[in-house]
Short mmCIF file of C-alpha atoms and ligand atoms in Angstrom, two decimals:
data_model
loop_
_atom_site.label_atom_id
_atom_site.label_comp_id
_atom_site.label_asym_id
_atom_site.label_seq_id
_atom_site.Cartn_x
_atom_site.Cartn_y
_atom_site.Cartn_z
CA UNK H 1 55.36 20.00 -5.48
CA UNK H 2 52.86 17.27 -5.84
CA UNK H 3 49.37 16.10 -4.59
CA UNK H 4 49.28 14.37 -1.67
CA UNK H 5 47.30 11.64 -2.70
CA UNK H 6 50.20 11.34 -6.04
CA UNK H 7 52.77 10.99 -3.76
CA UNK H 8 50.35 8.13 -1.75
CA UNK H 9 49.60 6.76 -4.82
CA UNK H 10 53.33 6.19 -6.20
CA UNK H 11 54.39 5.47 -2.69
CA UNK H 12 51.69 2.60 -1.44
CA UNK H 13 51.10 1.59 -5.51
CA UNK H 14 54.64 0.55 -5.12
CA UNK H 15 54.82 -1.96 -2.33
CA UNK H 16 53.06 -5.30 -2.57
CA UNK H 17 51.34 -8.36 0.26
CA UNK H 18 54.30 -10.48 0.84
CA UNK H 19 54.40 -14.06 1.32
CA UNK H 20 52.56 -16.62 3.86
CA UNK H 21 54.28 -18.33 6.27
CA UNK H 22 53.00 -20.58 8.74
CA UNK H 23 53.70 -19.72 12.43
CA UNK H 24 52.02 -20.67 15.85
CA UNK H 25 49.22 -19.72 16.61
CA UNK H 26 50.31 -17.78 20.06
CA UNK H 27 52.55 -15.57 17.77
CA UNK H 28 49.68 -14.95 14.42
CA UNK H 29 47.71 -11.88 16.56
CA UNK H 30 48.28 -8.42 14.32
CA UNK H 31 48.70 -10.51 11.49
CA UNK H 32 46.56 -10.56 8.26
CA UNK H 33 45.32 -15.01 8.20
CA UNK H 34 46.37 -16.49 4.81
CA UNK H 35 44.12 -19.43 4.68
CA UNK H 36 40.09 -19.90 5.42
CA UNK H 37 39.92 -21.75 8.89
CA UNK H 38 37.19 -24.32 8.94
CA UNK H 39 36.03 -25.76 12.47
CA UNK H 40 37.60 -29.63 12.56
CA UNK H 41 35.10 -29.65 15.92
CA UNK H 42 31.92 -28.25 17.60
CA UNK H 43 32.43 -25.19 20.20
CA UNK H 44 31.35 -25.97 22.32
CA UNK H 45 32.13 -29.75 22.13
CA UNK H 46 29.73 -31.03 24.00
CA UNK H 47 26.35 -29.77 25.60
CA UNK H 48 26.98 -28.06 29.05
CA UNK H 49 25.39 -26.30 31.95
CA UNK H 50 25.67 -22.40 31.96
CA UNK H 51 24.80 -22.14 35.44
CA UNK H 52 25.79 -23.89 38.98
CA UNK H 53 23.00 -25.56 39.64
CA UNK H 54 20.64 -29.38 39.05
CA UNK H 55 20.23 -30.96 35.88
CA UNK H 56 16.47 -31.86 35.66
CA UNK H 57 13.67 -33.06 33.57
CA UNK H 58 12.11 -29.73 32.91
CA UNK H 59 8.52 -31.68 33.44
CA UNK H 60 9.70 -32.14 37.13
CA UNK H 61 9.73 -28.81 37.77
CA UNK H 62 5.96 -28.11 36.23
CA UNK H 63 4.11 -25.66 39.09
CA UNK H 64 7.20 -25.75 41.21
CA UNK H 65 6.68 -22.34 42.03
CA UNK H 66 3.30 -22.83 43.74
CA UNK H 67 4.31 -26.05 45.08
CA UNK H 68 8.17 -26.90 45.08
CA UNK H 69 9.24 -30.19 44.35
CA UNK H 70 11.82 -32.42 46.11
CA UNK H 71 14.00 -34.29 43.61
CA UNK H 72 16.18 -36.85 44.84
CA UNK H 73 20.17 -36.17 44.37
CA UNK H 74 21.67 -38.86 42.65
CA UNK H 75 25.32 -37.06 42.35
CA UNK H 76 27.07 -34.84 41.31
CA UNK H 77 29.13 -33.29 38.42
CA UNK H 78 31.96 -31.12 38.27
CA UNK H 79 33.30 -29.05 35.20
CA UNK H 80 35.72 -31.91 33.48
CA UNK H 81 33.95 -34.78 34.66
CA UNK H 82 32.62 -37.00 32.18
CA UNK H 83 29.46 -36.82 33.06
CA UNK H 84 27.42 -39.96 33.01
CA UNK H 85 24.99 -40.29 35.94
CA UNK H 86 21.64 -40.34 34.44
CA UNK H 87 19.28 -37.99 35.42
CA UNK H 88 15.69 -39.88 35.75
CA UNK H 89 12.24 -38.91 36.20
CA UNK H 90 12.22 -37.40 40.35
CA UNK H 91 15.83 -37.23 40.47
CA UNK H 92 18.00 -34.36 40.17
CA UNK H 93 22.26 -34.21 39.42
CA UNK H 94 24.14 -31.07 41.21
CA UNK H 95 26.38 -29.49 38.18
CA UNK H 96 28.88 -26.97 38.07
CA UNK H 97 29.06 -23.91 35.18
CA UNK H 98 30.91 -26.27 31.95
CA UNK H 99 30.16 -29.52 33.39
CA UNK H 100 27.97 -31.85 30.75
CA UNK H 101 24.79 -32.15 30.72
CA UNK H 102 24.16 -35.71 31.95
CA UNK H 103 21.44 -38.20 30.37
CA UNK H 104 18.13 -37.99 30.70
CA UNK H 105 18.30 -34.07 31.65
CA UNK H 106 17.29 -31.59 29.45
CA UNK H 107 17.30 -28.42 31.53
CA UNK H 108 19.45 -26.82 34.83
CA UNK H 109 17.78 -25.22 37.81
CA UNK H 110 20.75 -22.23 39.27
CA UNK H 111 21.17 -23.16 42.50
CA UNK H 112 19.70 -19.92 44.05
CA UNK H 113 16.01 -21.85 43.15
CA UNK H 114 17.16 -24.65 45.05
CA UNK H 115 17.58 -25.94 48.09
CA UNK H 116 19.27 -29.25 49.57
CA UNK H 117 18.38 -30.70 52.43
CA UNK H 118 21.53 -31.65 55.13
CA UNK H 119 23.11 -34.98 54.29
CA UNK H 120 22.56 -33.97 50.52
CA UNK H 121 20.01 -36.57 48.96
CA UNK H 122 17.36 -34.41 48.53
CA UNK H 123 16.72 -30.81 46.58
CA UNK H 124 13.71 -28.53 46.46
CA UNK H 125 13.25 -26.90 43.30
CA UNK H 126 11.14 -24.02 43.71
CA UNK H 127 11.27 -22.84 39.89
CA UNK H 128 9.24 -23.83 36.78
CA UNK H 129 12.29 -24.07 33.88
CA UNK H 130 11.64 -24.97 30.29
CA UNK H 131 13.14 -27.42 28.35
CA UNK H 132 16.73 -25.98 27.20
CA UNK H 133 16.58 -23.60 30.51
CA UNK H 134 20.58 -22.70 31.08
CA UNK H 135 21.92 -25.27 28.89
CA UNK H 136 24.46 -25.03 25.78
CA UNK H 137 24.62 -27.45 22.79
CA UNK H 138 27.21 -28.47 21.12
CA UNK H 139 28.10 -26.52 18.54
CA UNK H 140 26.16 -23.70 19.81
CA UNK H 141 29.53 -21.11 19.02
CA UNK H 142 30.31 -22.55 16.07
CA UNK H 143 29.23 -25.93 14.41
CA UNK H 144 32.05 -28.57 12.82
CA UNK H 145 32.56 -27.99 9.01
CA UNK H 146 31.69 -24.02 9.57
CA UNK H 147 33.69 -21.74 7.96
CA UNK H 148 34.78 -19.69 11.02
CA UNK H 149 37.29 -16.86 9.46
CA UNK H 150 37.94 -16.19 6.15
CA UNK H 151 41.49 -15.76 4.43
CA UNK H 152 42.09 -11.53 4.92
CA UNK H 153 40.93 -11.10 8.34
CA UNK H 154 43.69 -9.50 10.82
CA UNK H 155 43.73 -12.24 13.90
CA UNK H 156 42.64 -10.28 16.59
CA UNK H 157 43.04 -11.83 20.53
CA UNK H 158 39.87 -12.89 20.00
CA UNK H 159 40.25 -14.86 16.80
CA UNK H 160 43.39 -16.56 18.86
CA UNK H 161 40.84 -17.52 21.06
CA UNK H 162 38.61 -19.80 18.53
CA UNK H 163 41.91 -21.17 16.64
CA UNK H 164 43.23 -22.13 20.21
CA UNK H 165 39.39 -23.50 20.97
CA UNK H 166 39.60 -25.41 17.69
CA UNK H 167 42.84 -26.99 18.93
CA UNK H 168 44.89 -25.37 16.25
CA UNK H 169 49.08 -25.10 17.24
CA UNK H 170 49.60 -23.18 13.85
CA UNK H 171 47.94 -21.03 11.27
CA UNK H 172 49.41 -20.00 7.80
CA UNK H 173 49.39 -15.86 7.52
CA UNK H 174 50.93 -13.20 5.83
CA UNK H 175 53.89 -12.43 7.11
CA UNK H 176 55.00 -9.13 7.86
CA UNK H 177 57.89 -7.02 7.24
CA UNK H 178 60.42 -7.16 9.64
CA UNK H 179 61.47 -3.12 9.47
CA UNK H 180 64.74 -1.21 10.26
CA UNK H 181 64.93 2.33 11.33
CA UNK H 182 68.24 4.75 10.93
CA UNK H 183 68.92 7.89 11.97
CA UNK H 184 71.35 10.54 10.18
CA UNK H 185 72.91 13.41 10.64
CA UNK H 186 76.49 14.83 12.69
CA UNK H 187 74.44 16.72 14.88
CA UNK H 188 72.88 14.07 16.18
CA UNK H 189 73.63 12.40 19.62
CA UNK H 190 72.52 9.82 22.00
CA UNK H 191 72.08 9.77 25.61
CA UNK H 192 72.41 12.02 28.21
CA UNK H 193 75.52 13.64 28.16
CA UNK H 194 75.90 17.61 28.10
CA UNK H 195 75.50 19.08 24.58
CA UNK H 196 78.43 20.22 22.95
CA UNK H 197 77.68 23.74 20.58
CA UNK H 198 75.17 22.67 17.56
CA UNK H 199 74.28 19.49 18.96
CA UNK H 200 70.86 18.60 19.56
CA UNK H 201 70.10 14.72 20.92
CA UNK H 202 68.48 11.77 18.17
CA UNK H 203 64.52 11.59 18.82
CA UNK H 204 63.23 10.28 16.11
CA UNK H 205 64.92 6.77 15.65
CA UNK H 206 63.47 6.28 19.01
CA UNK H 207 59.86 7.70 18.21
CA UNK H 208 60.02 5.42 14.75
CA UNK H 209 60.75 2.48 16.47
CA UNK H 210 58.01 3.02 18.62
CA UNK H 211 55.13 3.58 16.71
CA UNK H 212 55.98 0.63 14.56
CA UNK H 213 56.35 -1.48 17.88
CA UNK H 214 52.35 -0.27 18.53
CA UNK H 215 51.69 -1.02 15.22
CA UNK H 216 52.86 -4.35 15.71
CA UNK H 217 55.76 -4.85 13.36
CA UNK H 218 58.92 -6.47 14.13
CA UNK H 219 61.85 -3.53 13.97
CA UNK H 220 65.62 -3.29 13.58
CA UNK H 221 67.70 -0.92 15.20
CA UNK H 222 70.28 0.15 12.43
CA UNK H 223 71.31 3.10 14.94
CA UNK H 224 72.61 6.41 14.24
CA UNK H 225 74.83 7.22 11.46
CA UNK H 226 77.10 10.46 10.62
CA UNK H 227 76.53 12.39 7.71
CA UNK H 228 79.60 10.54 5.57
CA UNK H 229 78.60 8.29 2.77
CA UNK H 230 80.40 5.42 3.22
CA UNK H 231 78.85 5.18 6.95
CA UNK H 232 75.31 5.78 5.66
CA UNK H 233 75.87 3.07 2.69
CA UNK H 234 76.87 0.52 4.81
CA UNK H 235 74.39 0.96 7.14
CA UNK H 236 71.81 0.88 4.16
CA UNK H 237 72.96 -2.04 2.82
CA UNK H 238 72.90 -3.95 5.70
CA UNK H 239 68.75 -2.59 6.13
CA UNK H 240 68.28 -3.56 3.18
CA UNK H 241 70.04 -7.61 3.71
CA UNK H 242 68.49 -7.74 7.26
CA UNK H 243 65.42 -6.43 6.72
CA UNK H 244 62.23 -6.24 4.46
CA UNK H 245 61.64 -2.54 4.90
CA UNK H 246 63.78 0.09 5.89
CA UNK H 247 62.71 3.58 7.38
CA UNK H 248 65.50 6.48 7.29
CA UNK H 249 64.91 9.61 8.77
CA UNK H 250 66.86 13.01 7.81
CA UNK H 251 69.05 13.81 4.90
CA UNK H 252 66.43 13.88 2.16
CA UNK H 253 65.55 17.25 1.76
CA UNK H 254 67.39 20.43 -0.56
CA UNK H 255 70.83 20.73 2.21
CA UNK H 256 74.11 20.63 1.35
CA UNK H 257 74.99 17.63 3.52
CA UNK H 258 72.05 15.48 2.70
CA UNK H 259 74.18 12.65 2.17
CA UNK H 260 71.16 9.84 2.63
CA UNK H 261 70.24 11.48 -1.19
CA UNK H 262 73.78 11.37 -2.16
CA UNK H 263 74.33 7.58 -1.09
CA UNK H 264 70.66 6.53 -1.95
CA UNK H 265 70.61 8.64 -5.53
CA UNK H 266 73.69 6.25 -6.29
CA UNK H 267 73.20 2.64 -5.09
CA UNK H 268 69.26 2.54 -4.46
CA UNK H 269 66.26 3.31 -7.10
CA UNK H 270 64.56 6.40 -5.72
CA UNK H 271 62.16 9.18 -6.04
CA UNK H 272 62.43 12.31 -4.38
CA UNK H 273 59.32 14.27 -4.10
CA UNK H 274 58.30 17.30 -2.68
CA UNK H 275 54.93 16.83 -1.17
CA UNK H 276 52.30 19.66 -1.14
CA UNK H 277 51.62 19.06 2.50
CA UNK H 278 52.98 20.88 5.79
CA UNK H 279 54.65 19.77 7.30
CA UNK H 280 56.49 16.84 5.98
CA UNK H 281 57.26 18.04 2.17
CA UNK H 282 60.52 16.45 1.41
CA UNK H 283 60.02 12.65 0.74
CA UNK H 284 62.03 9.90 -0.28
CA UNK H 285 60.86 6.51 -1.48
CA UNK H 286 62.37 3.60 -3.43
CA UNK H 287 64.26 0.19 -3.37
CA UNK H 288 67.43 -0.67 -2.86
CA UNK H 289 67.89 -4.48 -3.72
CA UNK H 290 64.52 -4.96 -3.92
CA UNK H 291 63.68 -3.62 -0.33
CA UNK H 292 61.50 -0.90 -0.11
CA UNK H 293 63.08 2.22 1.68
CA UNK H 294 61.03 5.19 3.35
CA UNK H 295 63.02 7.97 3.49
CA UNK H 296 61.50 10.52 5.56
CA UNK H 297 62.67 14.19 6.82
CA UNK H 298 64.82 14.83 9.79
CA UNK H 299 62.18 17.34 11.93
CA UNK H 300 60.79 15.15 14.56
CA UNK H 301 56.71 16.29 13.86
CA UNK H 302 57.73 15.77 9.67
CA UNK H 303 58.96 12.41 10.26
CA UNK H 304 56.35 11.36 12.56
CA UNK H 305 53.35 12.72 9.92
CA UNK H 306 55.40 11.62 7.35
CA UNK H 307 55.34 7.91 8.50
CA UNK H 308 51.73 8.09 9.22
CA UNK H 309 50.63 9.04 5.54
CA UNK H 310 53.39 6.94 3.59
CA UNK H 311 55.48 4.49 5.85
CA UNK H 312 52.39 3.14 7.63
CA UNK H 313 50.17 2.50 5.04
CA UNK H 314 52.59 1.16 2.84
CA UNK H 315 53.89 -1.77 5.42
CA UNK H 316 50.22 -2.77 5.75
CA UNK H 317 49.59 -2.91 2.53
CA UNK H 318 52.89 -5.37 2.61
CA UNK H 319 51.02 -7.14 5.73
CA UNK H 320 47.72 -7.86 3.72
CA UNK H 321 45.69 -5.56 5.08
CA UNK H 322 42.22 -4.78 3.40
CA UNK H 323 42.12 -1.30 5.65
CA UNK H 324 45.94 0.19 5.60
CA UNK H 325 44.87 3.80 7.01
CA UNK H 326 44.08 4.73 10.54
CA UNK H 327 40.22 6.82 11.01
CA UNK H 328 39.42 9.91 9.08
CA UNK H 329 36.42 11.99 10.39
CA UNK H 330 34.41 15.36 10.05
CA UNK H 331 35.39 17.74 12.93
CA UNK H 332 34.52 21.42 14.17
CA UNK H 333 37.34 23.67 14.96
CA UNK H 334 36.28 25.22 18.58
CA UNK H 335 39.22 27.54 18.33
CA UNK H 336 40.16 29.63 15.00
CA UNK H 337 43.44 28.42 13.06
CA UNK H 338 45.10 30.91 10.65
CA UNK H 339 47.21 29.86 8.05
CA UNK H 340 48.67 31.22 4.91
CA UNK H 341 48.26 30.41 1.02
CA UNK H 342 51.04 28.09 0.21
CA UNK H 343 49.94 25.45 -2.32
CA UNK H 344 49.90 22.48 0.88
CA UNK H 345 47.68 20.86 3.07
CA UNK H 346 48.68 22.02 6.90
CA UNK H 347 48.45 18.48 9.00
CA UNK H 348 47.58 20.59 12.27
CA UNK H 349 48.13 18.77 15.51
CA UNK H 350 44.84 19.05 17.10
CA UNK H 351 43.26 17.83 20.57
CA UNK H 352 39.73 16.50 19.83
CA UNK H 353 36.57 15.23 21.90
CA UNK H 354 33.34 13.75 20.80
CA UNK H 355 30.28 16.26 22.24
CA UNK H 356 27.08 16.80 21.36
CA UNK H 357 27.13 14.67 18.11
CA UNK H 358 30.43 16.21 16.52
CA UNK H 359 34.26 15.43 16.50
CA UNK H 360 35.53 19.14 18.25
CA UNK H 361 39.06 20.09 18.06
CA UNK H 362 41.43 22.79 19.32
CA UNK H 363 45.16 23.30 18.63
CA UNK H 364 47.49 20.94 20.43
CA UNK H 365 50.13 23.73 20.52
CA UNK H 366 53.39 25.30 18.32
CA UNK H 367 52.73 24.02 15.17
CA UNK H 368 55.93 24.00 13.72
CA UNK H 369 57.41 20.89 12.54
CA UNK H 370 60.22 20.74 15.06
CA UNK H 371 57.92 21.60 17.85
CA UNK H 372 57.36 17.40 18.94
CA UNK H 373 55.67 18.49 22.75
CA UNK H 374 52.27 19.77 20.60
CA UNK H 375 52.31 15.89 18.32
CA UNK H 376 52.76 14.10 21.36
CA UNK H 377 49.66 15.84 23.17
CA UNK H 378 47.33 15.78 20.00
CA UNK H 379 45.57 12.85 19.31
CA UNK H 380 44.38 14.16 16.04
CA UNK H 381 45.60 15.67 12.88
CA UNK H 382 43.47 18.34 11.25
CA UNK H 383 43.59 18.35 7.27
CA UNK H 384 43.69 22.89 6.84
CA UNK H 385 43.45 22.87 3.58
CA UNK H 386 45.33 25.67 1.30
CA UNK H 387 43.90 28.96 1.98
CA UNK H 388 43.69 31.45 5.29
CA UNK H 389 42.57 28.63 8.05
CA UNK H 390 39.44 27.86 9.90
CA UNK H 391 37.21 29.90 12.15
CA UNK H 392 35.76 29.13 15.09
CA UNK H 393 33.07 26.58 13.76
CA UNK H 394 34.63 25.85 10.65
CA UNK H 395 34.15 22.27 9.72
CA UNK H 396 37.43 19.63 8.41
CA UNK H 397 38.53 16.40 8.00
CA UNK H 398 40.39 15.36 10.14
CA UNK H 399 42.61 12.00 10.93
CA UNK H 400 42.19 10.25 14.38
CA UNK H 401 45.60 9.48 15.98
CA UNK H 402 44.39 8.75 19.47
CA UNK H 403 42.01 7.96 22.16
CA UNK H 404 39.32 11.23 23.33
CA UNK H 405 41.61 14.02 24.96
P1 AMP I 501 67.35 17.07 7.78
O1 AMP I 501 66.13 16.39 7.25
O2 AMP I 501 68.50 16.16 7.95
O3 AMP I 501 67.66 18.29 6.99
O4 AMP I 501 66.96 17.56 9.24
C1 AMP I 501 65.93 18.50 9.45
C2 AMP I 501 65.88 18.88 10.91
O5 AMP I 501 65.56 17.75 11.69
C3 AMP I 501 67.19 19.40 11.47
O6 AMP I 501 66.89 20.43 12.39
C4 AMP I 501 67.76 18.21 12.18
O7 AMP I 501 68.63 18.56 13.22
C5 AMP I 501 66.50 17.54 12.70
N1 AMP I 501 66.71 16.10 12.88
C6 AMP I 501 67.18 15.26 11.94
N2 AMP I 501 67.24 14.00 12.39
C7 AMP I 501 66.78 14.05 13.66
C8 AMP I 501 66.60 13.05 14.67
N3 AMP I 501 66.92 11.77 14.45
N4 AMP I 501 66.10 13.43 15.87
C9 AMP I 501 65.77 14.73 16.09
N5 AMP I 501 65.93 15.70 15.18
C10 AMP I 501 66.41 15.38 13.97
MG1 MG I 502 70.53 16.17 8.36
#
């Protein structure tokens, strides 16, 4: 067996950013932006009223609250318009929230500290406002020639937001693997038909494809494949023309009929570790015509941990990421967890909640690595490191996989 953080080492030191590409800008969110975006423009573009309300000269409205003053309307402006009816000394101009701020203003009254009389000429301002009062220069976001983002930062929804505010169609980023995902093994079968003796039905192609879907990759589905070589080299060899990572789950471990070791042992450039960490120990990882390949075991909670500590990392390490792992965090165990000596790190599934200043966990459920119902409840993973477990209070690390239970 070897360290965990050997095998993360080999595994992750392995795999390197890929390539830019330049796509639009609806499309670049989740992805890591290769370029520094400068602003060609103010945001805002032009100064504006925050508030419905009446552009003013703030001195107008000096004392107004003693003794309100009546303004004379001379128009008004709506969000879009261009603006140009000049506000003068005793006059007033009713403007909407975004609308410019007209000449000769240089502050907005809301509207609730106003009031116009019927046929709309006058408006009595019952408010004292300072120069500036509800009113947004331009460039008051972000100023023209600014450096807004900075080659390396993921494009969030909000970062879409500027580049589309900026007027930007495209944006050059690193582009990210497009992965496949197959499943092995004769037992194996999909869909809902009865079971014949020995079979059991394919979860984890499914499960794969999903959690790379949520962590935003692009994913192939190279299907489900019978343990017979020829079947399970074609299928790799088309992952590995179609794709820029491919993900295999089963048929890596110490059985007779792991055939995935067979086939990849003789066309591909692998490793094959044994990982001091439980569950998920068998691991395989390598190229095969230059793409990498993940192979990870067949139990449903080992291929599921298994991707989290090697796959996952490793493709966002690909994507550019600065940060490739999900949260790690000290936690209390609120309920005892035995274990045995046995050389690994247990990756318990664990339900935790934030209370009274701490990360508290209990067990999620069975613990073994085909039991799948206790991963999907947890939303954490507790690190029990080699030895006879925690007791109640016992303190971990411990890595977050979900929102508070
Ligand atoms: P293997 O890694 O092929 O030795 O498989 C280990 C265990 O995981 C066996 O019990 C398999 O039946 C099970 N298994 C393998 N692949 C899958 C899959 N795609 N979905 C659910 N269980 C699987
Ligand atoms: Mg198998």
């Amino acid at each position: 067996m070897i360290p965990l953080s050997e095998a993360r080492e080999y595994v992750i030191g392995s795999v390197s950013p890929r390539a830019t590409a330049t796509v639009p800008v609806a499309e670049s969110v989740g992805a890591v932006l290769a370029e520094d975006v400068h602003a060609v423009e103010d945001i805002p573009p032009f100064a504006n009223t925050a508030m419905d309300g009446f552009a003013v000269q703030a001195d107008d409205t000096i004392g107004a609250e003693d003794n309100p003053v009546t303004l004379k309307i001379a128009g008004t402006i709506a969000a879009g318009a261009a603006g140009d009816i000049e506000v003068k000394q005793g006059s007033a101009v009713r403007i909407m929230t975004g609308a410019p701020i007209p000449p000769g203003a240089d502050a907005v009254v809301m509207v609730e500290r106003t009031k116009a009389n019927d046929d709309g000429t006058e408006v009595v301002v019952d408010l004292e406002v300072p120069v500036g009062n509800h009113l947004r220069p331009a460039g008051d976001d972000v100023k023209v020639g600014d450096l807004v983002f900075s080659a390396g930062a993921e494009i969030t929804p909000g970062h879409l937001g500027v580049l589309l505010s900026l007027g930007r169609t495209e944006v050059s980023v690193i582009s990210k693997p497009v992965v496949g995902v197959v499943s092995t093994g004769d037992e194996l079968v999909v869909g809902p038909q009865k079971l014949e003796p020995g079979q059991i039905r394919d979860s984890n192609r499914g499960t794969i494809l999903a959690l790379l879907a949520e962590a935003g990759f692009e994913t192939v589905d190279l299907g489900l494949v019978p343990d017979d070589e020829a079947a399970i080299e074609e299928v790799m060899r088309r992952g590995a023309t179609e794709c820029d990572a491919v993900v295999t789950s089963g048929g890596v471990s110490m059985g007779d009929f792991d055939y995935v070791k067979a086939v990849l042992k003789r066309i591909a450039d692998m490793r094959w570790m044994q990982v001091a960490i439980r569950p998920a120990k068998p691991l395989a990882f390598g190229t095969l015509d230059g793409t990498p390949v993940f192979g990870l075991p067949g139990n449903p909670v080992s291929s599921m941990v298994s991707f989290a500590l090697f796959a996952l990392p490793s493709l966002r390490k690909m994507s550019g990421f600065a940060h490739i792992d999900g949260p790690r965090v000290e936690a209390v165990a609120d309920e005892a967890m035995a274990r045995r000596p046995d050389g690994k790190t247990h990756f318990a599934r664990v339900v935790w909640r934030y209370e009274d200043g701490a990360y508290r966990f209990t067990s999620a459920g069975g613990q073994g690595s085909h039991q799948l119902s206790a991963m999907a409840d947890a939303n954490g993973l507790a690190l029990i490191l080699d030895g006879d477990g925690l007791a109640v209070g016992d303190r971990c690390e411990m890595m977050v996989t979900g929102p508070q239970g």
